[in-house]
Amino acid sequence: MKKIVKISLIVLGSAAIIFAGVMLSYRYIKSMDVIASEEVNKSATGSHVLLATQGSNFKNSVMDQVKQDLKGENIHISIVDTTKLDKVKASDYDKIVLFTTVQSDDIPKNVTKFMDDNDDKSIHIAVTADSNRWDDKPKDVDAISEASKSENKQTFVDNLTKAITSP
């Protein structure tokens, strides 16, 4: 084999390995944490709301504020991680609110599947995206999409609180 071909293969192979490493690192850094399930206002006799979310510094901050704002309200809120949506029976809830992230131009596949499987149910969705956009958003989905920046925290708190408390 000619020396130039060997060098070219080594350079291309190295570039492919570096590219794959960068992509995996980016995916790992941007991946969401799994949150523990919890109940807010468990003894409330009002509506029962499912709030499915993910863990990140931004989302945790938003969720802490939402829980604080709704503490003591007559609304039972079950908070679960979006990775557990396949175990959720949507008919057990009066409302469903999803707080998720766009990764690789779309929301997680299990969230999309949950929405598709429960298309007869009114589902409110709030989406964070580094790009501030959800390009592949289905036309029939009512959602807000903002960047997960501290200046947008109150927008998400207000949106989630309104989705939970509105009749």
Short mmCIF file of N, CA, C and O in Angstrom, two decimals, residues 33-160:
data_model
loop_
_atom_site.label_atom_id
_atom_site.label_comp_id
_atom_site.label_asym_id
_atom_site.label_seq_id
_atom_site.Cartn_x
_atom_site.Cartn_y
_atom_site.Cartn_z
N ASP A 33 -30.67 14.63 33.92
CA ASP A 33 -30.66 13.72 35.06
C ASP A 33 -32.05 13.11 35.23
O ASP A 33 -33.05 13.68 34.78
N VAL A 34 -32.12 11.98 35.91
CA VAL A 34 -33.40 11.35 36.25
C VAL A 34 -33.78 11.85 37.64
O VAL A 34 -32.98 11.81 38.57
N ILE A 35 -35.01 12.35 37.77
CA ILE A 35 -35.48 12.86 39.06
C ILE A 35 -36.25 11.78 39.81
O ILE A 35 -36.79 10.86 39.20
N ALA A 36 -36.32 11.94 41.11
CA ALA A 36 -37.12 11.03 41.94
C ALA A 36 -38.59 11.46 41.86
O ALA A 36 -38.90 12.65 41.82
N SER A 37 -39.47 10.49 41.85
CA SER A 37 -40.91 10.78 41.85
C SER A 37 -41.29 11.38 43.19
O SER A 37 -40.71 11.05 44.23
N GLU A 38 -42.27 12.28 43.18
CA GLU A 38 -42.76 12.86 44.43
C GLU A 38 -44.19 13.34 44.26
O GLU A 38 -44.68 13.48 43.15
N GLU A 39 -44.83 13.58 45.38
CA GLU A 39 -46.22 14.05 45.40
C GLU A 39 -46.26 15.41 46.09
O GLU A 39 -45.60 15.61 47.11
N VAL A 40 -47.02 16.32 45.56
CA VAL A 40 -47.24 17.64 46.17
C VAL A 40 -48.73 17.73 46.47
O VAL A 40 -49.55 17.42 45.62
N ASN A 41 -49.05 18.15 47.68
CA ASN A 41 -50.45 18.28 48.11
C ASN A 41 -51.19 16.95 47.96
O ASN A 41 -52.31 16.90 47.45
N LYS A 42 -50.58 15.88 48.42
CA LYS A 42 -51.12 14.54 48.22
C LYS A 42 -52.54 14.38 48.78
O LYS A 42 -53.34 13.63 48.23
N SER A 43 -52.86 15.06 49.85
CA SER A 43 -54.19 14.90 50.44
C SER A 43 -55.23 15.85 49.83
O SER A 43 -56.39 15.86 50.25
N ALA A 44 -54.84 16.61 48.80
CA ALA A 44 -55.78 17.53 48.16
C ALA A 44 -56.92 16.76 47.51
O ALA A 44 -56.73 15.66 47.00
N THR A 45 -58.11 17.34 47.54
CA THR A 45 -59.29 16.70 46.96
C THR A 45 -59.65 17.26 45.59
O THR A 45 -60.59 16.80 44.96
N GLY A 46 -58.90 18.26 45.14
CA GLY A 46 -59.15 18.86 43.82
C GLY A 46 -58.60 17.99 42.72
O GLY A 46 -58.45 16.77 42.87
N SER A 47 -58.28 18.60 41.61
CA SER A 47 -57.80 17.83 40.46
C SER A 47 -56.47 17.14 40.75
O SER A 47 -55.71 17.57 41.62
N HIS A 48 -56.22 16.07 40.01
CA HIS A 48 -54.98 15.32 40.13
C HIS A 48 -54.20 15.53 38.84
O HIS A 48 -54.66 15.19 37.75
N VAL A 49 -53.01 16.13 38.97
CA VAL A 49 -52.21 16.53 37.83
C VAL A 49 -50.93 15.70 37.77
O VAL A 49 -50.25 15.53 38.78
N LEU A 50 -50.61 15.20 36.58
CA LEU A 50 -49.33 14.56 36.34
C LEU A 50 -48.39 15.62 35.78
O LEU A 50 -48.72 16.30 34.81
N LEU A 51 -47.24 15.77 36.40
CA LEU A 51 -46.21 16.69 35.91
C LEU A 51 -44.95 15.85 35.67
O LEU A 51 -44.31 15.39 36.61
N ALA A 52 -44.66 15.57 34.41
CA ALA A 52 -43.49 14.77 34.04
C ALA A 52 -42.39 15.73 33.61
O ALA A 52 -42.61 16.63 32.80
N THR A 53 -41.20 15.53 34.15
CA THR A 53 -40.09 16.43 33.87
C THR A 53 -38.78 15.66 33.84
O THR A 53 -38.76 14.43 33.90
N GLN A 54 -37.70 16.40 33.75
CA GLN A 54 -36.35 15.85 33.74
C GLN A 54 -35.51 16.65 34.73
O GLN A 54 -35.93 17.71 35.16
N GLY A 55 -34.35 16.14 35.04
CA GLY A 55 -33.48 16.84 35.97
C GLY A 55 -32.37 17.60 35.26
O GLY A 55 -31.69 17.08 34.39
N SER A 56 -32.23 18.86 35.63
CA SER A 56 -31.11 19.71 35.21
C SER A 56 -31.12 20.89 36.18
O SER A 56 -32.11 21.10 36.89
N ASN A 57 -30.06 21.65 36.23
CA ASN A 57 -30.04 22.80 37.13
C ASN A 57 -31.21 23.73 36.85
O ASN A 57 -31.89 24.19 37.76
N PHE A 58 -31.45 24.02 35.57
CA PHE A 58 -32.53 24.92 35.20
C PHE A 58 -33.89 24.34 35.56
O PHE A 58 -34.71 24.99 36.22
N LYS A 59 -34.15 23.11 35.13
CA LYS A 59 -35.45 22.50 35.40
C LYS A 59 -35.69 22.33 36.90
O LYS A 59 -36.80 22.53 37.39
N ASN A 60 -34.66 21.94 37.64
CA ASN A 60 -34.80 21.79 39.09
C ASN A 60 -35.18 23.12 39.73
O ASN A 60 -36.02 23.17 40.63
N SER A 61 -34.57 24.20 39.27
CA SER A 61 -34.89 25.53 39.79
C SER A 61 -36.34 25.92 39.49
O SER A 61 -37.06 26.43 40.35
N VAL A 62 -36.77 25.66 38.26
CA VAL A 62 -38.16 25.94 37.87
C VAL A 62 -39.11 25.11 38.72
O VAL A 62 -40.10 25.62 39.28
N MET A 63 -38.83 23.81 38.83
CA MET A 63 -39.70 22.91 39.58
C MET A 63 -39.78 23.30 41.06
O MET A 63 -40.86 23.23 41.67
N ASP A 64 -38.66 23.69 41.66
CA ASP A 64 -38.68 24.12 43.05
C ASP A 64 -39.63 25.31 43.24
O ASP A 64 -40.40 25.35 44.20
N GLN A 65 -39.60 26.24 42.31
CA GLN A 65 -40.48 27.41 42.40
C GLN A 65 -41.94 27.03 42.17
O GLN A 65 -42.83 27.50 42.89
N VAL A 66 -42.21 26.18 41.21
CA VAL A 66 -43.58 25.73 40.95
C VAL A 66 -44.14 25.02 42.19
O VAL A 66 -45.27 25.29 42.62
N LYS A 67 -43.35 24.11 42.77
CA LYS A 67 -43.81 23.39 43.97
C LYS A 67 -44.07 24.36 45.11
O LYS A 67 -45.07 24.23 45.81
N GLN A 68 -43.20 25.34 45.28
CA GLN A 68 -43.38 26.33 46.34
C GLN A 68 -44.64 27.16 46.11
O GLN A 68 -45.43 27.38 47.03
N ASP A 69 -44.85 27.59 44.86
CA ASP A 69 -46.01 28.42 44.53
C ASP A 69 -47.33 27.66 44.70
O ASP A 69 -48.36 28.26 45.02
N LEU A 70 -47.32 26.35 44.49
CA LEU A 70 -48.55 25.57 44.54
C LEU A 70 -48.74 24.80 45.84
O LEU A 70 -49.76 24.13 46.02
N LYS A 71 -47.78 24.90 46.73
CA LYS A 71 -47.90 24.22 48.02
C LYS A 71 -49.13 24.73 48.76
O LYS A 71 -49.36 25.92 48.86
N GLY A 72 -49.95 23.81 49.22
CA GLY A 72 -51.16 24.17 49.96
C GLY A 72 -52.38 24.39 49.09
O GLY A 72 -53.49 24.55 49.60
N GLU A 73 -52.21 24.37 47.76
CA GLU A 73 -53.37 24.49 46.87
C GLU A 73 -54.15 23.18 46.88
O GLU A 73 -53.60 22.13 47.21
N ASN A 74 -55.40 23.22 46.50
CA ASN A 74 -56.23 22.03 46.48
C ASN A 74 -56.05 21.27 45.16
O ASN A 74 -57.00 20.98 44.44
N ILE A 75 -54.78 21.00 44.84
CA ILE A 75 -54.42 20.29 43.61
C ILE A 75 -53.37 19.25 43.99
O ILE A 75 -52.33 19.58 44.55
N HIS A 76 -53.66 18.00 43.68
CA HIS A 76 -52.71 16.91 43.93
C HIS A 76 -51.81 16.80 42.70
O HIS A 76 -52.29 16.56 41.59
N ILE A 77 -50.50 16.99 42.88
CA ILE A 77 -49.56 16.95 41.78
C ILE A 77 -48.62 15.76 41.95
O ILE A 77 -47.94 15.65 42.96
N SER A 78 -48.63 14.87 40.98
CA SER A 78 -47.70 13.74 40.95
C SER A 78 -46.58 14.09 39.98
O SER A 78 -46.83 14.33 38.80
N ILE A 79 -45.36 14.15 40.51
CA ILE A 79 -44.20 14.51 39.69
C ILE A 79 -43.40 13.24 39.39
O ILE A 79 -43.04 12.50 40.32
N VAL A 80 -43.17 12.99 38.10
CA VAL A 80 -42.39 11.81 37.68
C VAL A 80 -41.37 12.23 36.63
O VAL A 80 -41.54 13.26 35.97
N ASP A 81 -40.35 11.41 36.49
CA ASP A 81 -39.38 11.64 35.44
C ASP A 81 -39.96 11.20 34.11
O ASP A 81 -40.72 10.22 34.04
N THR A 82 -39.61 11.88 33.05
CA THR A 82 -40.15 11.54 31.73
C THR A 82 -39.77 10.13 31.30
O THR A 82 -40.47 9.53 30.49
N THR A 83 -38.69 9.59 31.84
CA THR A 83 -38.29 8.23 31.48
C THR A 83 -39.26 7.19 32.02
O THR A 83 -39.23 6.04 31.60
N LYS A 84 -40.14 7.60 32.93
CA LYS A 84 -41.10 6.66 33.52
C LYS A 84 -42.50 6.79 32.93
O LYS A 84 -43.45 6.20 33.42
N LEU A 85 -42.63 7.55 31.85
CA LEU A 85 -43.95 7.75 31.25
C LEU A 85 -44.58 6.46 30.73
O LEU A 85 -45.80 6.36 30.68
N ASP A 86 -43.77 5.48 30.39
CA ASP A 86 -44.33 4.22 29.90
C ASP A 86 -45.07 3.46 31.00
O ASP A 86 -45.85 2.56 30.72
N LYS A 87 -44.86 3.85 32.26
CA LYS A 87 -45.54 3.20 33.39
C LYS A 87 -46.74 4.01 33.88
O LYS A 87 -47.40 3.62 34.84
N VAL A 88 -47.01 5.13 33.24
CA VAL A 88 -48.07 6.03 33.66
C VAL A 88 -49.37 5.69 32.93
O VAL A 88 -49.38 5.49 31.72
N LYS A 89 -50.45 5.65 33.70
CA LYS A 89 -51.78 5.47 33.12
C LYS A 89 -52.43 6.86 33.06
O LYS A 89 -52.86 7.41 34.08
N ALA A 90 -52.48 7.44 31.88
CA ALA A 90 -52.95 8.81 31.70
C ALA A 90 -54.36 9.03 32.24
O ALA A 90 -54.68 10.11 32.73
N SER A 91 -55.20 8.01 32.18
CA SER A 91 -56.58 8.15 32.63
C SER A 91 -56.68 8.37 34.15
O SER A 91 -57.74 8.76 34.64
N ASP A 92 -55.60 8.16 34.88
CA ASP A 92 -55.60 8.40 36.32
C ASP A 92 -55.50 9.89 36.68
O ASP A 92 -55.60 10.25 37.85
N TYR A 93 -55.30 10.73 35.67
CA TYR A 93 -55.04 12.15 35.92
C TYR A 93 -56.07 13.03 35.22
O TYR A 93 -56.53 12.72 34.12
N ASP A 94 -56.37 14.15 35.87
CA ASP A 94 -57.28 15.13 35.28
C ASP A 94 -56.55 15.98 34.24
O ASP A 94 -57.14 16.45 33.27
N LYS A 95 -55.25 16.22 34.49
CA LYS A 95 -54.43 17.03 33.59
C LYS A 95 -53.05 16.39 33.49
O LYS A 95 -52.58 15.76 34.43
N ILE A 96 -52.43 16.63 32.34
CA ILE A 96 -51.06 16.16 32.14
C ILE A 96 -50.22 17.33 31.64
O ILE A 96 -50.59 18.02 30.68
N VAL A 97 -49.10 17.55 32.32
CA VAL A 97 -48.18 18.63 31.97
C VAL A 97 -46.80 18.00 31.79
O VAL A 97 -46.33 17.28 32.67
N LEU A 98 -46.18 18.26 30.65
CA LEU A 98 -44.85 17.73 30.36
C LEU A 98 -43.85 18.88 30.28
O LEU A 98 -44.13 19.90 29.65
N PHE A 99 -42.71 18.71 30.92
CA PHE A 99 -41.65 19.71 30.92
C PHE A 99 -40.38 18.99 30.49
O PHE A 99 -39.77 18.28 31.28
N THR A 100 -40.02 19.12 29.22
CA THR A 100 -38.95 18.30 28.66
C THR A 100 -37.98 19.14 27.84
O THR A 100 -38.11 20.36 27.76
N THR A 101 -37.03 18.48 27.21
CA THR A 101 -35.95 19.15 26.50
C THR A 101 -35.85 18.65 25.06
O THR A 101 -36.03 17.47 24.80
N VAL A 102 -35.54 19.57 24.16
CA VAL A 102 -35.22 19.21 22.78
C VAL A 102 -33.77 18.77 22.74
O VAL A 102 -32.89 19.50 23.20
N GLN A 103 -33.54 17.57 22.24
CA GLN A 103 -32.19 17.07 22.02
C GLN A 103 -32.15 16.50 20.62
O GLN A 103 -33.04 15.73 20.24
N SER A 104 -31.14 16.88 19.87
CA SER A 104 -31.02 16.43 18.47
C SER A 104 -32.28 16.79 17.68
O SER A 104 -32.84 15.98 16.96
N ASP A 105 -32.75 18.01 17.85
CA ASP A 105 -33.88 18.58 17.11
C ASP A 105 -35.25 18.02 17.44
O ASP A 105 -36.21 18.26 16.71
N ASP A 106 -35.37 17.21 18.50
CA ASP A 106 -36.68 16.70 18.85
C ASP A 106 -36.73 16.37 20.34
O ASP A 106 -35.70 16.27 20.99
N ILE A 107 -37.94 16.20 20.85
CA ILE A 107 -38.09 15.79 22.24
C ILE A 107 -37.82 14.29 22.34
O ILE A 107 -37.84 13.59 21.33
N PRO A 108 -37.57 13.77 23.54
CA PRO A 108 -37.29 12.34 23.68
C PRO A 108 -38.41 11.48 23.07
O PRO A 108 -39.59 11.80 23.18
N LYS A 109 -38.01 10.39 22.46
CA LYS A 109 -38.97 9.51 21.77
C LYS A 109 -40.04 8.97 22.70
O LYS A 109 -41.19 8.83 22.31
N ASN A 110 -39.69 8.68 23.97
CA ASN A 110 -40.70 8.14 24.88
C ASN A 110 -41.75 9.20 25.22
O ASN A 110 -42.90 8.87 25.47
N VAL A 111 -41.38 10.48 25.20
CA VAL A 111 -42.35 11.56 25.44
C VAL A 111 -43.30 11.66 24.24
O VAL A 111 -44.51 11.76 24.41
N THR A 112 -42.73 11.59 23.05
CA THR A 112 -43.56 11.62 21.84
C THR A 112 -44.51 10.42 21.82
O THR A 112 -45.69 10.57 21.49
N LYS A 113 -44.01 9.26 22.18
CA LYS A 113 -44.85 8.05 22.20
C LYS A 113 -45.98 8.22 23.21
O LYS A 113 -47.13 7.89 22.93
N PHE A 114 -45.68 8.76 24.39
CA PHE A 114 -46.70 8.98 25.41
C PHE A 114 -47.78 9.92 24.87
O PHE A 114 -48.97 9.68 25.04
N MET A 115 -47.36 10.99 24.21
CA MET A 115 -48.32 11.94 23.64
C MET A 115 -49.16 11.27 22.56
O MET A 115 -50.38 11.46 22.53
N ASP A 116 -48.53 10.48 21.70
CA ASP A 116 -49.26 9.79 20.64
C ASP A 116 -50.24 8.76 21.21
O ASP A 116 -51.37 8.64 20.72
N ASP A 117 -49.81 8.04 22.23
CA ASP A 117 -50.66 7.02 22.85
C ASP A 117 -51.84 7.63 23.60
O ASP A 117 -52.83 6.94 23.87
N ASN A 118 -51.73 8.89 23.96
CA ASN A 118 -52.78 9.57 24.74
C ASN A 118 -53.28 10.80 24.02
O ASN A 118 -53.58 11.82 24.65
N ASP A 119 -53.43 10.71 22.70
CA ASP A 119 -53.84 11.87 21.93
C ASP A 119 -55.28 12.30 22.19
O ASP A 119 -55.70 13.38 21.79
N ASP A 120 -56.03 11.49 22.93
CA ASP A 120 -57.39 11.86 23.32
C ASP A 120 -57.38 12.73 24.58
O ASP A 120 -58.40 13.28 24.97
N LYS A 121 -56.23 12.85 25.22
CA LYS A 121 -56.08 13.58 26.48
C LYS A 121 -55.45 14.95 26.18
O LYS A 121 -54.57 15.06 25.33
N SER A 122 -55.91 15.97 26.88
CA SER A 122 -55.31 17.29 26.73
C SER A 122 -53.97 17.29 27.47
O SER A 122 -53.91 17.05 28.67
N ILE A 123 -52.91 17.53 26.74
CA ILE A 123 -51.57 17.52 27.30
C ILE A 123 -50.93 18.87 27.04
O ILE A 123 -50.89 19.35 25.91
N HIS A 124 -50.43 19.49 28.11
CA HIS A 124 -49.70 20.75 27.98
C HIS A 124 -48.21 20.42 28.01
O HIS A 124 -47.77 19.64 28.84
N ILE A 125 -47.45 21.02 27.11
CA ILE A 125 -46.02 20.73 27.07
C ILE A 125 -45.21 22.02 27.05
O ILE A 125 -45.53 22.95 26.33
N ALA A 126 -44.18 22.05 27.89
CA ALA A 126 -43.21 23.14 27.92
C ALA A 126 -41.86 22.52 27.58
O ALA A 126 -41.48 21.51 28.15
N VAL A 127 -41.16 23.14 26.64
CA VAL A 127 -39.93 22.56 26.11
C VAL A 127 -38.79 23.54 26.24
O VAL A 127 -38.92 24.71 25.85
N THR A 128 -37.66 23.05 26.77
CA THR A 128 -36.45 23.87 26.77
C THR A 128 -35.58 23.41 25.61
O THR A 128 -35.58 22.26 25.24
N ALA A 129 -34.86 24.37 25.06
CA ALA A 129 -33.97 24.05 23.94
C ALA A 129 -32.84 25.07 23.94
O ALA A 129 -33.08 26.27 24.06
N ASP A 130 -31.62 24.59 23.82
CA ASP A 130 -30.49 25.51 23.76
C ASP A 130 -30.64 26.50 22.62
O ASP A 130 -30.27 27.65 22.72
N SER A 131 -31.23 26.02 21.53
CA SER A 131 -31.39 26.87 20.34
C SER A 131 -32.61 27.79 20.46
O SER A 131 -32.83 28.61 19.58
N ASN A 132 -33.41 27.61 21.53
CA ASN A 132 -34.62 28.41 21.72
C ASN A 132 -35.73 28.00 20.75
O ASN A 132 -36.70 28.71 20.59
N ARG A 133 -35.55 26.84 20.04
CA ARG A 133 -36.53 26.42 19.05
C ARG A 133 -36.75 24.91 19.14
O ARG A 133 -35.87 24.16 19.53
N TRP A 134 -37.93 24.52 18.72
CA TRP A 134 -38.25 23.10 18.54
C TRP A 134 -38.71 22.99 17.09
O TRP A 134 -39.88 23.13 16.77
N ASP A 135 -37.76 22.76 16.20
CA ASP A 135 -38.03 22.80 14.77
C ASP A 135 -39.00 21.72 14.31
O ASP A 135 -39.76 21.93 13.37
N ASP A 136 -38.97 20.55 14.94
CA ASP A 136 -39.82 19.44 14.50
C ASP A 136 -41.13 19.34 15.27
O ASP A 136 -41.74 18.28 15.33
N LYS A 137 -41.57 20.44 15.87
CA LYS A 137 -42.80 20.43 16.66
C LYS A 137 -43.99 20.09 15.76
O LYS A 137 -44.19 20.71 14.72
N PRO A 138 -44.77 19.09 16.17
CA PRO A 138 -45.97 18.76 15.38
C PRO A 138 -46.95 19.94 15.37
O PRO A 138 -47.04 20.69 16.34
N LYS A 139 -47.66 20.09 14.29
CA LYS A 139 -48.58 21.23 14.14
C LYS A 139 -49.73 21.20 15.15
O LYS A 139 -50.25 22.22 15.53
N ASP A 140 -50.12 20.01 15.60
CA ASP A 140 -51.27 19.90 16.49
C ASP A 140 -50.90 19.92 17.97
O ASP A 140 -51.74 19.64 18.82
N VAL A 141 -49.66 20.28 18.29
CA VAL A 141 -49.22 20.32 19.69
C VAL A 141 -49.13 21.75 20.16
O VAL A 141 -48.48 22.59 19.53
N ASP A 142 -49.81 22.04 21.27
CA ASP A 142 -49.74 23.35 21.89
C ASP A 142 -48.59 23.34 22.88
O ASP A 142 -48.62 22.61 23.86
N ALA A 143 -47.54 24.10 22.59
CA ALA A 143 -46.35 24.05 23.44
C ALA A 143 -45.66 25.40 23.46
O ALA A 143 -45.78 26.18 22.52
N ILE A 144 -44.93 25.64 24.55
CA ILE A 144 -44.03 26.78 24.56
C ILE A 144 -42.62 26.22 24.47
O ILE A 144 -42.34 25.12 24.93
N SER A 145 -41.74 26.98 23.86
CA SER A 145 -40.34 26.57 23.74
C SER A 145 -39.47 27.78 23.97
O SER A 145 -39.62 28.81 23.31
N GLU A 146 -38.59 27.67 24.94
CA GLU A 146 -37.66 28.74 25.28
C GLU A 146 -36.31 28.14 25.61
O GLU A 146 -36.22 26.96 25.95
N ALA A 147 -35.28 28.94 25.55
CA ALA A 147 -33.95 28.49 25.97
C ALA A 147 -33.93 28.33 27.48
O ALA A 147 -34.62 29.05 28.20
N SER A 148 -33.15 27.37 27.95
CA SER A 148 -33.05 27.14 29.40
C SER A 148 -32.02 28.09 29.99
O SER A 148 -30.93 27.70 30.39
N LYS A 149 -32.38 29.37 30.02
CA LYS A 149 -31.53 30.42 30.57
C LYS A 149 -32.24 31.02 31.77
O LYS A 149 -33.47 31.05 31.84
N SER A 150 -31.46 31.52 32.71
CA SER A 150 -32.04 32.03 33.96
C SER A 150 -33.09 33.12 33.71
O SER A 150 -34.07 33.21 34.45
N GLU A 151 -32.91 33.93 32.67
CA GLU A 151 -33.89 34.99 32.42
C GLU A 151 -35.23 34.43 31.94
O GLU A 151 -36.24 35.14 31.93
N ASN A 152 -35.29 33.16 31.55
CA ASN A 152 -36.54 32.54 31.13
C ASN A 152 -37.21 31.72 32.23
O ASN A 152 -38.27 31.15 32.01
N LYS A 153 -36.60 31.67 33.40
CA LYS A 153 -37.14 30.85 34.49
C LYS A 153 -38.58 31.22 34.82
O LYS A 153 -39.45 30.36 34.89
N GLN A 154 -38.85 32.51 35.00
CA GLN A 154 -40.20 32.92 35.40
C GLN A 154 -41.23 32.60 34.32
O GLN A 154 -42.38 32.27 34.63
N THR A 155 -40.83 32.65 33.05
CA THR A 155 -41.73 32.29 31.96
C THR A 155 -42.20 30.85 32.12
O THR A 155 -43.39 30.55 32.00
N PHE A 156 -41.24 29.95 32.42
CA PHE A 156 -41.60 28.54 32.61
C PHE A 156 -42.40 28.34 33.88
O PHE A 156 -43.37 27.58 33.88
N VAL A 157 -42.03 29.01 34.97
CA VAL A 157 -42.78 28.89 36.22
C VAL A 157 -44.23 29.31 35.99
O VAL A 157 -45.17 28.59 36.35
N ASP A 158 -44.41 30.47 35.37
CA ASP A 158 -45.76 30.98 35.11
C ASP A 158 -46.54 30.04 34.19
O ASP A 158 -47.73 29.76 34.43
N ASN A 159 -45.90 29.55 33.16
CA ASN A 159 -46.57 28.67 32.19
C ASN A 159 -46.99 27.35 32.84
O ASN A 159 -48.13 26.90 32.65
N LEU A 160 -46.09 26.74 33.58
CA LEU A 160 -46.42 25.47 34.24
C LEU A 160 -47.50 25.66 35.31
O LEU A 160 -48.44 24.87 35.41
#
